Amino acid sequence: MQIQKDKILNNTLSTLYEKSRKGKDAVANRKTCLIVEGGAMRGVFSGGMMLALQKLKLANGFDNIYGVSAGALSAVYFASEQAHEGLHIYYNYINNNNFINPFRFLSTKPIISLSYLVDHIYINKVPLNTKKILEDPSRFRVLATSIRDRKSHIITDYRDESEILTGIKCSSNVPLLAGKPLQLRDHHYWDAAVTEPLPIEKAANDGCTDIFVLLTRPRNTYHKNKLIDFVIARHISKTSKTLAKEYLKSEEKRFYNLNILPNLLKDKGVNITIIEPPAYSAKFSNFEKRAEKLNQAAKDGEVVVYEKFKEFFPKP
């Protein structure tokens, strides 16, 4: 079994390497993609992973990049070839009450301020290179939940900078905690994770054959904030009881995506490589603010990629 897994990883990494060096068309009939999981401040782990991929010069080997919830917030910097800059945002700019402030629950303002992060940090403090993304506007894709049809949508083919930034906010717009549904084009959106925590099947349906998934907590751990989930689900139910039920099934969907779906897709020629952070990340708070903890998490995320690929690529 291990030999088989190593062979699949070897083939997948070979495809990624060839594409990163010779262009998207270097390997016939193979399409690579990266999926980045959400998790608020736990996104610092996947941020470190993406920095490692950039240092290994593999970033350009991905045909598509999918960001889910907070995963979209960091994946966009990877898509713009600014993984290092995006990672520093976690422990230099948003580990404070300007971004996440539980006491705002007592007011009319959202606990999570996406406006502070996207409209201020991404524009004024750590400018996002949106021109790079617009060079290939269908490559970077974010997932968000449509209020109208109660389904997850892939948002892509951006027409301008405003659509990129709004799309990111839509994907990360946690019901209740981040505010009201946000509009982009003809739909109003909530966080992608309400309906689809990991778009592995969507990526396969898009034609992706070699899928890399970056997790922000170990695959076989469960989100345990049942009280918060109940409060959020109750809030969602005021708009849609269907979406509230979907939200409460998110952990079941995550387990299915990571433990059952890969075997089903393997029979169709789809290879899935899952990269997960260290075991302690299961207890890492979504709202962690201590710079030293965030910095260490980023380094640990970087290390797991080097360890995963050490037989194939030397550490830079």
Backbone as numpy.savetxt, mean C-alpha at the origin, in Angstrom:
# Nx Ny Nz CAx CAy CAz Cx Cy Cz
9.13 -28.98 -1.47 8.30 -27.77 -1.47 9.16 -26.50 -1.47
10.24 -26.50 -0.64 11.09 -25.33 -0.56 11.82 -25.11 -1.88
12.26 -26.22 -2.51 12.94 -26.11 -3.81 12.01 -25.49 -4.84
10.72 -25.89 -4.80 9.74 -25.34 -5.73 9.55 -23.86 -5.50
9.47 -23.43 -4.21 9.31 -22.02 -3.88 10.52 -21.22 -4.34
11.71 -21.78 -4.14 12.93 -21.08 -4.56 12.97 -20.93 -6.08
12.50 -21.93 -6.79 12.48 -21.87 -8.25 11.53 -20.78 -8.74
10.35 -20.71 -8.11 9.37 -19.68 -8.47 9.93 -18.29 -8.18
10.54 -18.12 -7.00 11.12 -16.83 -6.64 12.23 -16.46 -7.61
13.04 -17.44 -7.96 14.13 -17.20 -8.89 13.60 -16.72 -10.24
12.55 -17.37 -10.74 11.96 -16.98 -12.03 11.33 -15.59 -11.95
10.66 -15.33 -10.82 10.01 -14.04 -10.64 11.02 -12.91 -10.55
12.08 -13.14 -9.79 13.12 -12.12 -9.65 13.88 -11.93 -10.95
14.04 -12.99 -11.69 14.71 -12.89 -13.00 13.89 -11.99 -13.93
12.56 -12.17 -13.90 11.68 -11.33 -14.71 11.79 -9.87 -14.28
11.75 -9.66 -12.96 11.84 -8.29 -12.43 13.17 -7.65 -12.80
14.24 -8.41 -12.70 15.58 -7.90 -13.00 15.68 -7.51 -14.48
15.25 -8.39 -15.35 15.34 -8.12 -16.79 14.55 -6.87 -17.16
13.36 -6.73 -16.59 12.53 -5.56 -16.88 13.17 -4.28 -16.34
13.76 -4.38 -15.16 14.36 -3.18 -14.55 15.57 -2.70 -15.33
16.26 -3.64 -16.01 17.47 -3.26 -16.76 17.20 -2.97 -18.23
16.22 -3.69 -18.82 16.04 -3.61 -20.26 14.71 -3.05 -20.71
13.82 -2.76 -19.75 12.52 -2.20 -20.11 11.38 -3.18 -19.95
10.16 -2.67 -19.97 8.97 -3.46 -19.71 8.77 -4.62 -20.67
9.25 -4.46 -21.90 9.02 -5.49 -22.90 10.15 -6.52 -22.96
11.04 -6.50 -21.97 12.21 -7.37 -22.00 11.84 -8.84 -21.86
10.74 -9.12 -21.14 10.33 -10.51 -20.93 8.93 -10.68 -21.51
8.80 -11.51 -22.51 7.52 -11.68 -23.20 6.50 -12.39 -22.30
5.27 -11.91 -22.38 4.13 -12.55 -21.71 4.23 -12.56 -20.18
5.06 -11.70 -19.61 5.12 -11.59 -18.15 4.91 -10.13 -17.76
4.11 -9.91 -16.73 3.80 -8.57 -16.26 3.99 -8.52 -14.75
4.82 -7.62 -14.29 5.15 -7.53 -12.87 4.38 -6.41 -12.19
4.13 -6.59 -10.89 3.49 -5.51 -10.15 3.88 -5.58 -8.68
3.71 -4.46 -8.02 3.95 -4.33 -6.58 2.65 -3.91 -5.92
2.30 -4.58 -4.82 1.12 -4.21 -4.03 1.59 -3.82 -2.64
1.17 -2.64 -2.16 1.63 -2.14 -0.87 0.44 -2.02 0.08
0.51 -2.76 1.17 -0.57 -2.79 2.16 -0.63 -1.51 2.98
-1.82 -1.22 3.52 -2.00 -0.08 4.39 -1.68 -0.41 5.84
-2.07 0.49 6.75 -1.77 0.28 8.17 -1.31 1.52 8.89
-1.68 2.70 8.38 -1.31 3.98 9.01 0.20 4.05 9.21
0.65 4.29 10.44 2.08 4.49 10.68 2.90 3.20 10.52
2.23 2.05 10.48 2.96 0.80 10.19 3.48 0.80 8.76
3.00 1.73 7.96 3.49 1.87 6.59 4.98 2.15 6.53
5.57 2.51 7.66 7.01 2.76 7.69 7.78 1.48 7.37
7.22 0.31 7.70 7.87 -0.96 7.35 7.95 -1.12 5.83
6.81 -0.95 5.15 6.81 -1.10 3.70 7.61 0.02 3.04
7.67 1.17 3.70 8.51 2.25 3.18 9.97 1.83 3.14
10.42 1.14 4.20 11.79 0.62 4.22 12.00 -0.44 3.16
10.99 -1.27 2.94 11.07 -2.30 1.90 11.23 -1.67 0.53
10.46 -0.63 0.27 10.54 0.02 -1.04 11.87 0.72 -1.24
12.44 1.25 -0.14 13.76 1.86 -0.25 14.79 0.81 -0.67
14.67 -0.40 -0.11 15.58 -1.48 -0.49 15.42 -1.83 -1.97
14.18 -1.91 -2.43 13.95 -2.22 -3.85 14.55 -1.14 -4.75
14.46 0.11 -4.30 15.02 1.20 -5.09 16.55 1.11 -5.09
17.13 0.81 -3.92 18.59 0.69 -3.84 19.11 -0.48 -4.68
18.30 -1.53 -4.78 18.68 -2.68 -5.61 18.44 -2.40 -7.10
17.95 -1.21 -7.40 17.67 -0.77 -8.77 16.64 -1.66 -9.47
15.62 -2.04 -8.69 14.55 -2.88 -9.23 13.26 -2.10 -9.45
13.24 -0.84 -9.03 11.99 -0.07 -9.05 11.37 0.02 -10.44
12.19 0.20 -11.43 11.65 0.35 -12.80 11.20 -0.97 -13.41
11.39 -2.06 -12.68 10.99 -3.36 -13.20 9.52 -3.68 -13.00
8.82 -2.83 -12.25 7.40 -3.08 -11.99 6.54 -2.39 -13.05
5.70 -3.18 -13.72 4.80 -2.61 -14.72 3.70 -1.80 -14.05
3.18 -2.31 -12.93 2.13 -1.62 -12.18 2.52 -1.54 -10.71
2.05 -0.48 -10.04 2.25 -0.32 -8.60 0.89 0.00 -7.99
0.45 -0.84 -7.06 -0.86 -0.67 -6.41 -0.67 -0.23 -4.96
-1.33 0.85 -4.58 -1.30 1.31 -3.20 -2.68 1.18 -2.59
-2.73 0.63 -1.39 -4.00 0.43 -0.69 -3.97 1.20 0.62
-4.94 2.08 0.81 -5.04 2.85 2.05 -3.72 3.59 2.29
-3.14 3.45 3.49 -1.89 4.14 3.77 -0.76 3.66 2.86
-0.94 2.47 2.26 0.05 1.99 1.31 0.17 2.90 0.10
-0.92 3.57 -0.25 -0.89 4.51 -1.37 -0.05 5.73 -1.03
-0.06 6.12 0.26 0.66 7.31 0.69 2.17 7.15 0.52
2.68 5.94 0.73 4.11 5.71 0.57 4.47 5.19 -0.82
3.58 4.40 -1.42 3.86 3.83 -2.75 4.02 4.92 -3.80
3.34 6.05 -3.61 3.42 7.11 -4.61 4.84 7.67 -4.70
5.57 7.68 -3.57 6.96 8.15 -3.61 7.87 7.11 -4.26
7.52 5.86 -4.12 8.28 4.81 -4.82 8.04 4.94 -6.33
6.81 5.20 -6.71 6.47 5.34 -8.12 7.15 6.55 -8.75
7.43 7.56 -7.93 8.09 8.77 -8.44 9.61 8.73 -8.25
10.13 7.54 -7.85 11.55 7.32 -7.63 12.09 8.19 -6.50
11.28 8.34 -5.44 11.66 9.14 -4.27 11.43 8.35 -2.98
11.77 7.06 -3.00 11.50 6.22 -1.84 12.17 6.74 -0.58
13.37 7.23 -0.70 14.11 7.75 0.46 13.39 8.95 1.05
12.97 9.87 0.20 12.28 11.07 0.68 10.94 10.71 1.32
10.21 9.79 0.69 8.92 9.39 1.23 9.03 8.72 2.58
10.07 7.93 2.76 10.27 7.23 4.03 10.52 8.20 5.17
11.28 9.25 4.91 11.62 10.21 5.95 10.40 10.98 6.48
9.34 11.00 5.69 8.13 11.70 6.14 7.61 11.10 7.44
7.73 9.78 7.59 7.19 9.11 8.77 7.79 9.63 10.07
9.10 9.77 10.12 9.72 10.14 11.39 10.23 11.57 11.45
9.98 12.34 10.40 10.37 13.75 10.44 9.20 14.73 10.35
8.06 14.27 9.79 6.98 15.22 9.54 5.60 14.83 10.05
5.31 13.54 10.19 3.93 13.19 10.57 3.83 12.44 11.89
4.93 12.30 12.59 4.87 11.67 13.92 4.54 12.73 14.98
3.41 13.40 14.74 2.99 14.50 15.63 1.48 14.66 15.55
0.97 15.56 16.35 -0.48 15.77 16.43 -1.06 16.50 15.22
-0.20 17.02 14.37 -0.73 17.68 13.17 -1.37 16.65 12.23
-0.81 15.45 12.22 -1.32 14.41 11.33 -2.35 13.52 12.05
-1.96 12.93 13.16 -2.88 12.08 13.91 -3.04 12.64 15.33
-4.26 12.98 15.66 -4.55 13.53 16.99 -5.88 12.98 17.50
-5.84 11.97 18.38 -7.06 11.36 18.89 -8.00 12.35 19.57
-7.44 13.43 20.11 -8.27 14.39 20.83 -9.18 15.20 19.90
-8.89 15.14 18.59 -9.77 15.83 17.65 -11.13 15.13 17.54
-11.19 13.91 18.08 -12.47 13.19 18.09 -13.52 13.96 18.87
-13.06 14.80 19.79 -13.97 15.60 20.61 -14.47 16.84 19.87
-13.91 17.09 18.70 -14.32 18.25 17.89 -14.94 17.75 16.59
-15.12 18.65 15.67 -15.69 18.27 14.37 -14.59 17.92 13.35
-13.33 18.03 13.77 -12.22 17.76 12.86 -11.84 16.27 12.91
-11.38 15.72 11.78 -11.01 14.30 11.76 -9.74 14.02 12.56
-9.66 12.83 13.13 -8.48 12.41 13.89 -7.25 12.37 12.98
-7.43 11.84 11.76 -6.35 11.77 10.79 -6.52 12.89 9.78
-5.51 13.74 9.67 -5.60 14.89 8.75 -4.86 14.59 7.45
-5.59 14.08 6.48 -5.01 13.83 5.16 -4.65 15.14 4.46
-5.36 16.19 4.79 -5.07 17.49 4.21 -3.69 17.97 4.64
-3.37 17.80 5.92 -2.04 18.19 6.41 -0.95 17.40 5.68
-1.16 16.10 5.55 -0.14 15.25 4.93 0.00 15.52 3.44
-1.10 15.44 2.71 -1.02 15.50 1.24 -0.93 16.94 0.73
-1.79 17.80 1.25 -1.84 19.18 0.73 -0.71 20.06 1.26
-0.11 19.65 2.38 0.97 20.46 2.95 2.33 19.77 2.79
2.48 18.58 3.37 3.78 17.91 3.34 4.18 17.53 1.92
3.25 16.93 1.16 3.59 16.45 -0.18 3.87 17.59 -1.16
3.38 18.76 -0.84 3.57 19.90 -1.75 4.67 20.84 -1.27
4.69 21.12 0.04 5.59 22.15 0.55 6.87 21.63 1.21
6.78 20.50 1.91 7.92 20.02 2.68 8.75 18.97 1.94
8.08 17.99 1.39 8.77 16.94 0.64 8.05 16.83 -0.71
8.33 17.75 -1.63 7.59 17.82 -2.89 7.58 16.50 -3.67
6.40 16.04 -3.96 6.23 14.82 -4.75 6.45 15.14 -6.22
7.24 14.32 -6.88 7.51 14.52 -8.31 6.36 13.94 -9.13
5.27 14.67 -9.19 4.09 14.19 -9.92 4.33 14.13 -11.42
5.29 14.90 -11.92 5.59 14.85 -13.35 6.08 13.46 -13.75
6.85 12.84 -12.85 7.34 11.49 -13.12 6.18 10.51 -13.25
5.19 10.64 -12.38 4.03 9.74 -12.40 3.20 9.98 -13.65
3.08 11.24 -14.05 2.27 11.57 -15.23 2.93 11.14 -16.53
4.22 10.79 -16.49 4.88 10.26 -17.68 4.28 8.92 -18.09
3.78 8.18 -17.08 3.13 6.89 -17.33 1.94 6.81 -16.37
0.86 7.55 -16.66 -0.23 7.75 -15.70 -1.04 6.51 -15.34
-0.83 5.40 -16.05 -1.57 4.19 -15.71 -0.74 3.22 -14.85
0.51 3.55 -14.60 1.39 2.64 -13.84 1.06 2.65 -12.35
0.93 3.82 -11.76 0.62 3.94 -10.34 -0.88 3.88 -10.15
-1.35 2.94 -9.33 -2.77 2.70 -9.17 -3.13 2.65 -7.69
-4.17 3.37 -7.32 -4.63 3.30 -5.94 -6.02 2.68 -5.91
-6.31 2.02 -4.82 -7.63 1.42 -4.62 -8.42 2.31 -3.67
-9.72 2.45 -3.94 -10.61 3.19 -3.06 -12.01 2.59 -3.16
-12.81 2.78 -2.12 -14.15 2.21 -2.07 -15.19 3.23 -2.49
-15.92 2.93 -3.54 -16.96 3.83 -4.04 -18.21 3.72 -3.17
-18.73 4.86 -2.76 -19.96 4.89 -1.98 -21.15 4.55 -2.88
-21.07 4.95 -4.14 -22.19 4.78 -5.05 -22.48 3.31 -5.35
-21.47 2.56 -5.78 -21.74 1.17 -6.16 -21.22 0.16 -5.13
-20.67 0.67 -4.04 -20.23 -0.18 -2.92 -19.19 -1.21 -3.34
-18.29 -0.79 -4.21 -17.22 -1.67 -4.67 -15.89 -0.93 -4.63
-14.82 -1.70 -4.63 -13.50 -1.07 -4.71 -13.20 -0.73 -6.17
-12.61 0.43 -6.36 -12.25 0.89 -7.70 -10.74 1.06 -7.78
-10.19 0.81 -8.95 -8.80 1.17 -9.23 -8.81 2.57 -9.82
-8.09 3.47 -9.18 -7.99 4.85 -9.68 -6.63 4.99 -10.36
-6.65 5.34 -11.62 -5.41 5.47 -12.38 -5.66 6.39 -13.59
-4.75 6.39 -14.55 -4.85 7.26 -15.73 -5.10 8.72 -15.32
-4.22 9.20 -14.45 -4.37 10.56 -13.92 -4.18 11.61 -15.01
-5.01 12.63 -14.94 -4.93 13.69 -15.93 -4.02 14.83 -15.49
-3.85 14.99 -14.17 -3.01 16.07 -13.67 -2.60 15.79 -12.23
-1.82 16.69 -11.66 -1.33 16.53 -10.29 -2.46 16.45 -9.29
-3.49 17.25 -9.49 -4.61 17.27 -8.56 -5.27 15.89 -8.45
-5.41 15.19 -9.56 -6.03 13.86 -9.52 -5.14 12.85 -8.78
-3.84 12.97 -8.92 -2.94 12.07 -8.19 -3.11 12.27 -6.69
-3.06 13.52 -6.25 -3.15 13.82 -4.82 -4.52 13.47 -4.25
-5.56 13.75 -5.01 -6.92 13.40 -4.54 -7.10 11.90 -4.49
-6.55 11.19 -5.47 -6.65 9.74 -5.48 -6.00 9.12 -4.26
-4.84 9.63 -3.88 -4.15 9.15 -2.68 -5.01 9.37 -1.44
-5.60 10.54 -1.35 -6.45 10.84 -0.19 -7.69 9.95 -0.16
-8.27 9.68 -1.32 -9.44 8.80 -1.38 -9.09 7.41 -0.86
-7.94 6.89 -1.28 -7.53 5.54 -0.89 -7.29 5.43 0.60
-6.88 6.53 1.23 -6.52 6.53 2.66 -7.60 7.12 3.55
-8.75 7.36 2.99 -9.81 8.08 3.70 -10.60 7.14 4.63
-10.02 6.85 5.78 -10.64 5.93 6.74 -11.97 6.52 7.24
-13.06 5.78 7.11 -14.36 6.29 7.58 -14.28 6.73 9.04
-14.91 7.83 9.33 -14.96 8.43 10.66 -13.64 9.06 11.08
-12.53 8.30 10.99 -11.24 8.80 11.47 -10.64 9.88 10.57
-10.89 9.79 9.26 -10.30 10.76 8.32 -11.32 11.72 7.72
-12.59 11.50 8.01 -13.60 12.45 7.55 -14.61 11.86 6.60
-15.27 12.75 5.88 -16.35 12.36 4.97 -15.79 11.76 3.67
-16.63 11.05 2.91 -16.19 10.54 1.61 -15.69 11.68 0.72
-14.64 11.41 -0.04 -14.04 12.42 -0.91 -14.40 12.14 -2.36
-14.60 13.20 -3.11 -15.01 13.04 -4.50 -13.82 13.09 -5.45
-13.82 12.18 -6.41 -12.89 12.20 -7.52 -13.66 11.73 -8.76
-13.66 12.58 -9.77 -14.45 12.30 -10.98 -15.92 12.10 -10.60
-16.50 10.96 -10.91 -17.95 10.81 -10.70 -18.31 10.02 -9.44
-17.34 9.78 -8.57 -17.63 8.97 -7.39 -17.13 9.64 -6.12
-17.74 9.26 -5.00 -17.27 9.64 -3.68 -16.64 8.39 -3.05
-15.48 8.58 -2.40 -14.72 7.41 -1.96 -14.39 7.43 -0.47
-14.33 6.20 0.07 -13.74 5.94 1.36 -12.51 5.07 1.14
-11.82 4.82 2.23 -10.62 3.99 2.26 -10.81 2.67 1.49
-9.76 2.27 0.77 -9.81 1.02 0.00 -10.08 -0.19 0.88
-9.51 -0.19 2.09 -9.59 -1.37 2.95 -11.01 -1.67 3.43
-11.95 -0.75 3.22 -13.34 -1.03 3.57 -13.83 -2.25 2.79
-13.40 -2.37 1.55 -13.86 -3.48 0.70 -12.74 -4.40 0.24
-11.50 -3.89 0.15 -10.43 -4.71 -0.44 -9.08 -4.38 0.18
-8.69 -5.13 1.23 -7.42 -4.84 1.90 -6.19 -5.12 1.06
-6.27 -6.10 0.14 -5.14 -6.43 -0.73 -5.67 -6.81 -2.11
-5.38 -6.02 -3.13 -5.96 -6.28 -4.48 -5.19 -7.28 -5.31
-4.88 -8.43 -4.74 -4.11 -9.43 -5.47 -4.89 -9.96 -6.66
-6.17 -10.26 -6.43 -6.99 -10.79 -7.53 -7.19 -9.73 -8.61
-7.36 -8.47 -8.21 -7.51 -7.41 -9.20 -6.25 -7.28 -10.04
-5.10 -7.41 -9.41 -3.84 -7.32 -10.15 -3.74 -8.46 -11.16
-4.14 -9.66 -10.73 -4.11 -10.80 -11.64 -5.07 -10.58 -12.81
-6.23 -10.00 -12.51 -7.20 -9.70 -13.57 -6.69 -8.63 -14.53
-5.76 -7.77 -14.02 -5.14 -6.76 -14.88 -4.04 -7.37 -15.75
-3.82 -8.67 -15.59 -2.81 -9.33 -16.41 -1.47 -9.52 -15.75
-1.36 -9.15 -14.47 -0.08 -9.30 -13.77 0.21 -10.78 -13.51
1.42 -11.20 -13.84 1.82 -12.60 -13.69 2.82 -12.81 -12.56
3.51 -11.75 -12.18 4.51 -11.83 -11.11 4.22 -10.71 -10.12
3.62 -11.10 -9.00 3.08 -10.12 -8.06 3.89 -10.12 -6.76
4.39 -8.95 -6.38 5.11 -8.78 -5.12 4.19 -8.03 -4.15
4.04 -8.56 -2.95 3.15 -7.96 -1.95 3.97 -7.54 -0.74
3.92 -6.27 -0.40 4.61 -5.76 0.79 3.60 -5.59 1.92
3.80 -6.34 3.00 2.90 -6.28 4.14 3.44 -5.36 5.23
2.53 -4.85 6.05 2.94 -4.01 7.16 2.74 -4.70 8.51
2.27 -5.93 8.46 2.25 -6.82 9.63 2.30 -8.25 9.11
2.77 -9.21 9.92 2.90 -10.60 9.45 1.60 -11.14 8.89
1.71 -12.04 7.94 0.53 -12.49 7.21 -0.49 -13.20 8.09
-0.06 -13.92 9.11 -0.99 -14.69 9.92 -1.29 -14.05 11.27
-1.30 -12.72 11.28 -1.72 -11.99 12.47 -3.04 -11.29 12.17
-3.75 -10.99 13.24 -5.08 -10.41 13.09 -5.17 -9.05 13.77
-5.83 -8.15 13.11 -6.13 -6.84 13.68 -7.07 -7.03 14.88
-6.69 -6.48 16.05 -7.43 -6.80 17.27 -8.18 -5.63 17.90
-8.24 -4.51 17.21 -8.96 -3.35 17.77 -10.45 -3.47 17.48
-11.08 -4.43 18.14 -12.48 -4.73 17.85 -13.41 -3.58 18.20
-13.09 -2.85 19.25 -13.93 -1.71 19.63 -13.91 -0.65 18.55
-12.69 -0.31 18.07 -12.57 0.69 17.00 -13.29 0.21 15.75
-13.12 -1.07 15.42 -13.78 -1.62 14.24 -15.31 -1.51 14.36
-15.82 -1.78 15.55 -17.27 -1.69 15.78 -17.76 -0.26 15.60
-17.02 0.69 16.14 -17.41 2.11 16.04 -17.37 2.56 14.58
-16.31 2.18 13.86 -16.20 2.56 12.45 -17.30 1.91 11.63
-17.55 0.61 11.87 -18.60 -0.09 11.13 -19.96 0.54 11.37
-20.20 0.93 12.60 -21.49 1.58 12.91 -21.61 2.90 12.16
-20.51 3.63 12.07 -20.51 4.88 11.31 -20.77 4.61 9.83
-20.11 3.60 9.27 -20.30 3.25 7.86 -21.74 2.86 7.59
-22.36 2.14 8.52 -23.73 1.64 8.32 -24.75 2.75 8.15
-24.43 3.95 8.61 -25.33 5.09 8.41 -25.43 5.45 6.93
-24.39 5.11 6.19 -24.37 5.34 4.75 -24.73 4.08 3.98
-24.19 2.96 4.42 -24.43 1.69 3.73 -24.22 0.51 4.67
-25.26 -0.25 4.91 -25.12 -1.45 5.73 -24.28 -2.50 5.02
-24.34 -2.51 3.68 -23.53 -3.44 2.89 -22.05 -3.19 3.10
-21.65 -1.92 3.05 -20.24 -1.58 3.24 -19.79 -1.85 4.67
-20.68 -1.66 5.63 -20.34 -1.94 7.02 -20.01 -3.42 7.20
-20.81 -4.28 6.57 -20.57 -5.72 6.64 -19.26 -6.09 5.94
-19.00 -5.44 4.81 -17.76 -5.70 4.08 -16.55 -5.30 4.92
-16.67 -4.18 5.59 -15.57 -3.70 6.43 -15.25 -4.69 7.54
-16.26 -5.26 8.16 -16.05 -6.20 9.26 -15.49 -7.54 8.78
-15.50 -7.77 7.47 -14.93 -9.00 6.92 -13.51 -8.80 6.40
-12.93 -7.65 6.67 -11.63 -7.33 6.07 -10.52 -8.30 6.51
-10.56 -8.76 7.75 -9.53 -9.70 8.20 -9.68 -11.06 7.53
-10.91 -11.48 7.32 -11.15 -12.74 6.60 -10.63 -12.63 5.16
-10.87 -11.49 4.55 -10.42 -11.27 3.17 -8.89 -11.27 3.11
-8.27 -10.64 4.09 -6.81 -10.60 4.13 -6.24 -12.01 4.23
-6.80 -12.81 5.12 -6.33 -14.19 5.27 -6.48 -14.96 3.96
-7.61 -14.82 3.32 -7.87 -15.51 2.05 -6.86 -15.07 0.99
-6.63 -13.77 0.90 -5.71 -13.24 -0.10 -4.29 -13.73 0.08
-3.88 -13.93 1.31 -2.49 -14.28 1.59 -2.24 -15.78 1.72
-3.27 -16.55 2.01 -3.06 -17.96 2.30 -3.76 -18.94 1.36
-4.80 -18.49 0.72 -5.56 -19.38 -0.17 -5.44 -18.97 -1.63
-5.66 -17.69 -1.90 -5.64 -17.19 -3.27 -4.32 -17.48 -4.00
-3.15 -17.32 -3.36 -1.90 -17.60 -4.09 -1.85 -19.00 -4.70
-2.36 -19.99 -3.98 -2.36 -21.36 -4.52 -3.30 -21.50 -5.71
-4.43 -20.79 -5.64 -5.38 -20.85 -6.75 -4.81 -20.18 -8.00
-4.11 -19.07 -7.79 -3.56 -18.34 -8.93 -2.32 -19.02 -9.51
-1.61 -19.76 -8.67 -0.41 -20.45 -9.15 -0.74 -21.40 -10.29
-1.91 -22.02 -10.21 -2.34 -22.94 -11.27 -2.61 -22.22 -12.58
-2.75 -20.88 -12.50 -2.99 -20.08 -13.69 -1.71 -19.39 -14.18
-0.59 -19.76 -13.58 0.68 -19.19 -14.00 1.02 -17.86 -13.35
0.33 -17.53 -12.25 0.59 -16.28 -11.54 1.44 -16.58 -10.31
2.60 -15.94 -10.22 3.50 -16.13 -9.09 3.38 -14.97 -8.11
3.24 -15.30 -6.84 3.06 -14.28 -5.81 4.18 -14.38 -4.79
4.89 -13.28 -4.58 5.96 -13.21 -3.59 5.51 -12.27 -2.48
5.41 -12.80 -1.28 4.94 -12.00 -0.14 6.13 -11.65 0.75
6.29 -10.38 1.03 7.37 -9.91 1.90 6.73 -9.30 3.14
7.02 -9.89 4.29 6.38 -9.44 5.52 7.41 -8.91 6.50
7.02 -7.99 7.35 7.95 -7.39 8.32 8.23 -8.33 9.48
9.16 -7.96 10.37 9.48 -8.80 11.53 8.24 -9.07 12.40
8.32 -10.14 13.20 7.18 -10.55 14.03 6.69 -9.44 14.96
7.60 -8.61 15.46 7.18 -7.58 16.41 6.25 -6.54 15.79
6.22 -6.49 14.47 5.36 -5.49 13.81 3.88 -5.73 14.11
3.54 -6.96 14.53 2.15 -7.26 14.87 1.67 -6.40 16.05
2.61 -5.99 16.90 2.27 -5.17 18.06 2.63 -3.70 17.86
3.07 -3.38 16.66 3.46 -2.00 16.34 2.19 -1.19 16.12
2.04 -0.11 16.83 0.80 0.67 16.77 0.62 1.39 15.44
-0.61 1.42 14.97 -0.95 2.20 13.77 -0.69 3.68 13.99
-0.65 4.08 15.26 -0.51 5.50 15.60 0.83 5.80 16.26
1.84 4.96 16.05 3.17 5.16 16.63 3.75 6.50 16.21
4.35 7.22 17.18 4.90 8.55 16.87 6.37 8.71 17.28
6.91 7.76 18.03 8.28 7.91 18.51 9.26 7.72 17.34
10.06 8.75 17.12 10.95 8.77 15.96 11.91 7.59 15.96
12.45 7.22 17.14 13.41 6.12 17.18 12.77 4.79 16.81
11.51 4.60 17.20 10.79 3.37 16.85 10.50 3.33 15.34
10.09 4.45 14.80 9.78 4.53 13.37 11.04 4.34 12.53
12.12 4.95 12.98 13.39 4.82 12.27 13.86 3.37 12.24
13.73 2.69 13.37 14.15 1.29 13.44 13.26 0.41 12.58
11.96 0.69 12.58 11.03 -0.07 11.76 11.38 0.06 10.27
11.76 1.27 9.86 12.16 1.50 8.47 13.39 0.66 8.13
14.36 0.63 9.03 15.57 -0.17 8.79 15.25 -1.65 8.74
14.35 -2.10 9.63 13.97 -3.51 9.64 13.24 -3.90 8.36
12.41 -2.99 7.85 11.72 -3.25 6.59 12.71 -3.38 5.45
13.73 -2.56 5.47 14.77 -2.62 4.43 15.52 -3.94 4.50
15.84 -4.38 5.72 16.61 -5.60 5.91 15.88 -6.84 5.41
14.56 -6.90 5.64 13.83 -8.13 5.24 13.87 -8.33 3.72
13.93 -7.25 2.97 14.04 -7.39 1.51 15.42 -7.94 1.14
16.47 -7.40 1.77 17.81 -7.92 1.47 17.92 -9.39 1.85
17.29 -9.78 2.96 17.32 -11.18 3.39 16.54 -12.06 2.42
15.41 -11.57 1.96 14.57 -12.33 1.03 15.28 -12.58 -0.30
16.04 -11.59 -0.72 16.66 -11.65 -2.05 18.16 -11.94 -2.00
18.70 -12.28 -0.83 20.16 -12.37 -0.67 20.81 -13.40 -1.59
20.05 -14.44 -1.97 20.62 -15.45 -2.86 20.69 -14.98 -4.31
20.03 -13.86 -4.57 19.91 -13.40 -5.96 20.60 -12.06 -6.22
20.56 -11.18 -5.22 21.14 -9.85 -5.37 22.02 -9.52 -4.17
23.21 -8.99 -4.39 24.05 -8.57 -3.26 23.49 -7.31 -2.62
23.63 -7.20 -1.32 23.17 -6.00 -0.62 23.98 -4.79 -1.10
23.31 -3.70 -1.48 24.04 -2.53 -2.01 24.88 -1.84 -0.94
